[in-house]
C-alpha cells in the first residue's frame, strides 16, 4: 500500500533578503541570479593582475616542456 502524501505549504520568502548570494567582484550571472560558472570564474582568476606572474611562469614552463619534447630539442645536443 503506497504511503499517503502530506500537503506541505510552500516556503515563504522574506522581503529584503537575496535568495542567491553573489561572489564579490564577479557580479551575478544572467541565468536566474546564479553565481558565475566554473569556466567564467577560472578565466577571471587567470586574468587577475595579482596572478599574472604565476600564469606567466606556468606558460613559460609549458612552452619549455613542449620544446624539449619536440624534435627541435636536438639543436641543443652538442656535436662531437
CSV table of C-alpha atoms in Angstrom, one decimal:
chain,number,residue,atom,x,y,z
A,1,UNK,CA,0.0,0.0,0.0
A,2,UNK,CA,1.6,3.3,-1.0
A,3,UNK,CA,2.3,5.9,1.6
A,4,UNK,CA,-0.1,8.8,1.8
A,5,UNK,CA,1.4,12.2,0.8
A,6,UNK,CA,1.1,15.1,3.1
A,7,UNK,CA,0.3,18.6,1.8
A,8,UNK,CA,3.3,20.8,2.7
A,9,UNK,CA,2.8,24.6,2.2
A,10,UNK,CA,5.4,26.4,0.1
A,11,UNK,CA,8.1,28.3,1.9
A,12,UNK,CA,7.6,32.0,2.4
A,13,UNK,CA,10.2,34.4,1.0
A,14,UNK,CA,11.5,37.0,3.4
A,15,UNK,CA,11.4,40.5,1.9
A,16,UNK,CA,14.8,42.2,1.5
A,17,UNK,CA,16.9,39.1,1.7
A,18,UNK,CA,18.6,37.9,-1.5
A,19,UNK,CA,17.9,34.3,-2.4
A,20,UNK,CA,21.3,33.6,-4.0
A,21,UNK,CA,24.4,35.2,-2.7
A,22,UNK,CA,26.9,36.6,-5.2
A,23,UNK,CA,30.6,36.4,-5.1
A,24,UNK,CA,32.2,39.8,-4.5
A,25,UNK,CA,33.8,41.3,-7.6
A,26,UNK,CA,32.4,38.8,-10.0
A,27,UNK,CA,28.8,40.0,-10.2
A,28,UNK,CA,25.7,38.0,-10.8
A,29,UNK,CA,25.1,35.7,-13.8
A,30,UNK,CA,22.3,36.4,-16.2
A,31,UNK,CA,20.8,33.0,-15.5
A,32,UNK,CA,18.3,33.4,-12.7
A,33,UNK,CA,20.8,35.2,-10.5
A,34,UNK,CA,23.1,32.3,-10.1
A,35,UNK,CA,26.8,32.5,-9.3
A,36,UNK,CA,29.1,32.6,-12.4
A,37,UNK,CA,30.1,29.2,-13.7
A,38,UNK,CA,33.4,27.4,-13.2
A,39,UNK,CA,34.8,28.5,-16.5
A,40,UNK,CA,34.0,32.2,-16.1
A,41,UNK,CA,35.4,32.4,-12.6
A,42,UNK,CA,38.5,30.5,-13.6
A,43,UNK,CA,39.0,32.8,-16.6
A,44,UNK,CA,38.6,35.9,-14.4
A,45,UNK,CA,41.1,34.5,-11.8
A,46,UNK,CA,43.7,33.8,-14.5
A,47,UNK,CA,43.3,37.3,-15.9
A,48,UNK,CA,43.7,38.9,-12.5
A,49,UNK,CA,46.7,41.2,-12.2
A,50,UNK,CA,47.7,39.6,-8.9
A,51,UNK,CA,48.1,36.2,-10.6
A,52,UNK,CA,50.0,37.5,-13.7
A,53,UNK,CA,53.4,36.3,-12.6
A,54,UNK,CA,52.2,32.8,-11.7
A,55,UNK,CA,50.3,32.5,-15.0
A,56,UNK,CA,53.3,33.7,-17.0
A,57,UNK,CA,55.6,31.2,-15.2
A,58,UNK,CA,53.3,28.3,-15.9
A,59,UNK,CA,53.0,29.3,-19.5
A,60,UNK,CA,56.8,29.6,-20.0
A,61,UNK,CA,57.3,26.2,-18.3
A,62,UNK,CA,54.7,24.6,-20.6
A,63,UNK,CA,56.5,26.1,-23.7
A,64,UNK,CA,59.9,24.8,-22.4
A,65,UNK,CA,58.5,21.3,-21.9
A,66,UNK,CA,56.9,21.3,-25.3
A,67,UNK,CA,60.1,22.4,-26.9
A,68,UNK,CA,62.3,19.8,-25.1
A,69,UNK,CA,59.8,17.1,-26.1
A,70,UNK,CA,59.9,18.1,-29.8
A,71,UNK,CA,62.5,17.3,-32.4
A,72,UNK,CA,63.7,20.9,-32.1
A,73,UNK,CA,65.4,19.9,-28.9
A,74,UNK,CA,68.1,18.1,-30.9
A,75,UNK,CA,69.5,21.5,-31.7
A,76,UNK,CA,70.7,21.6,-28.1
A,77,UNK,CA,72.7,18.4,-28.3
A,78,UNK,CA,76.4,19.2,-28.8
A,79,UNK,CA,78.1,17.9,-31.9
A,80,UNK,CA,81.4,15.9,-31.2
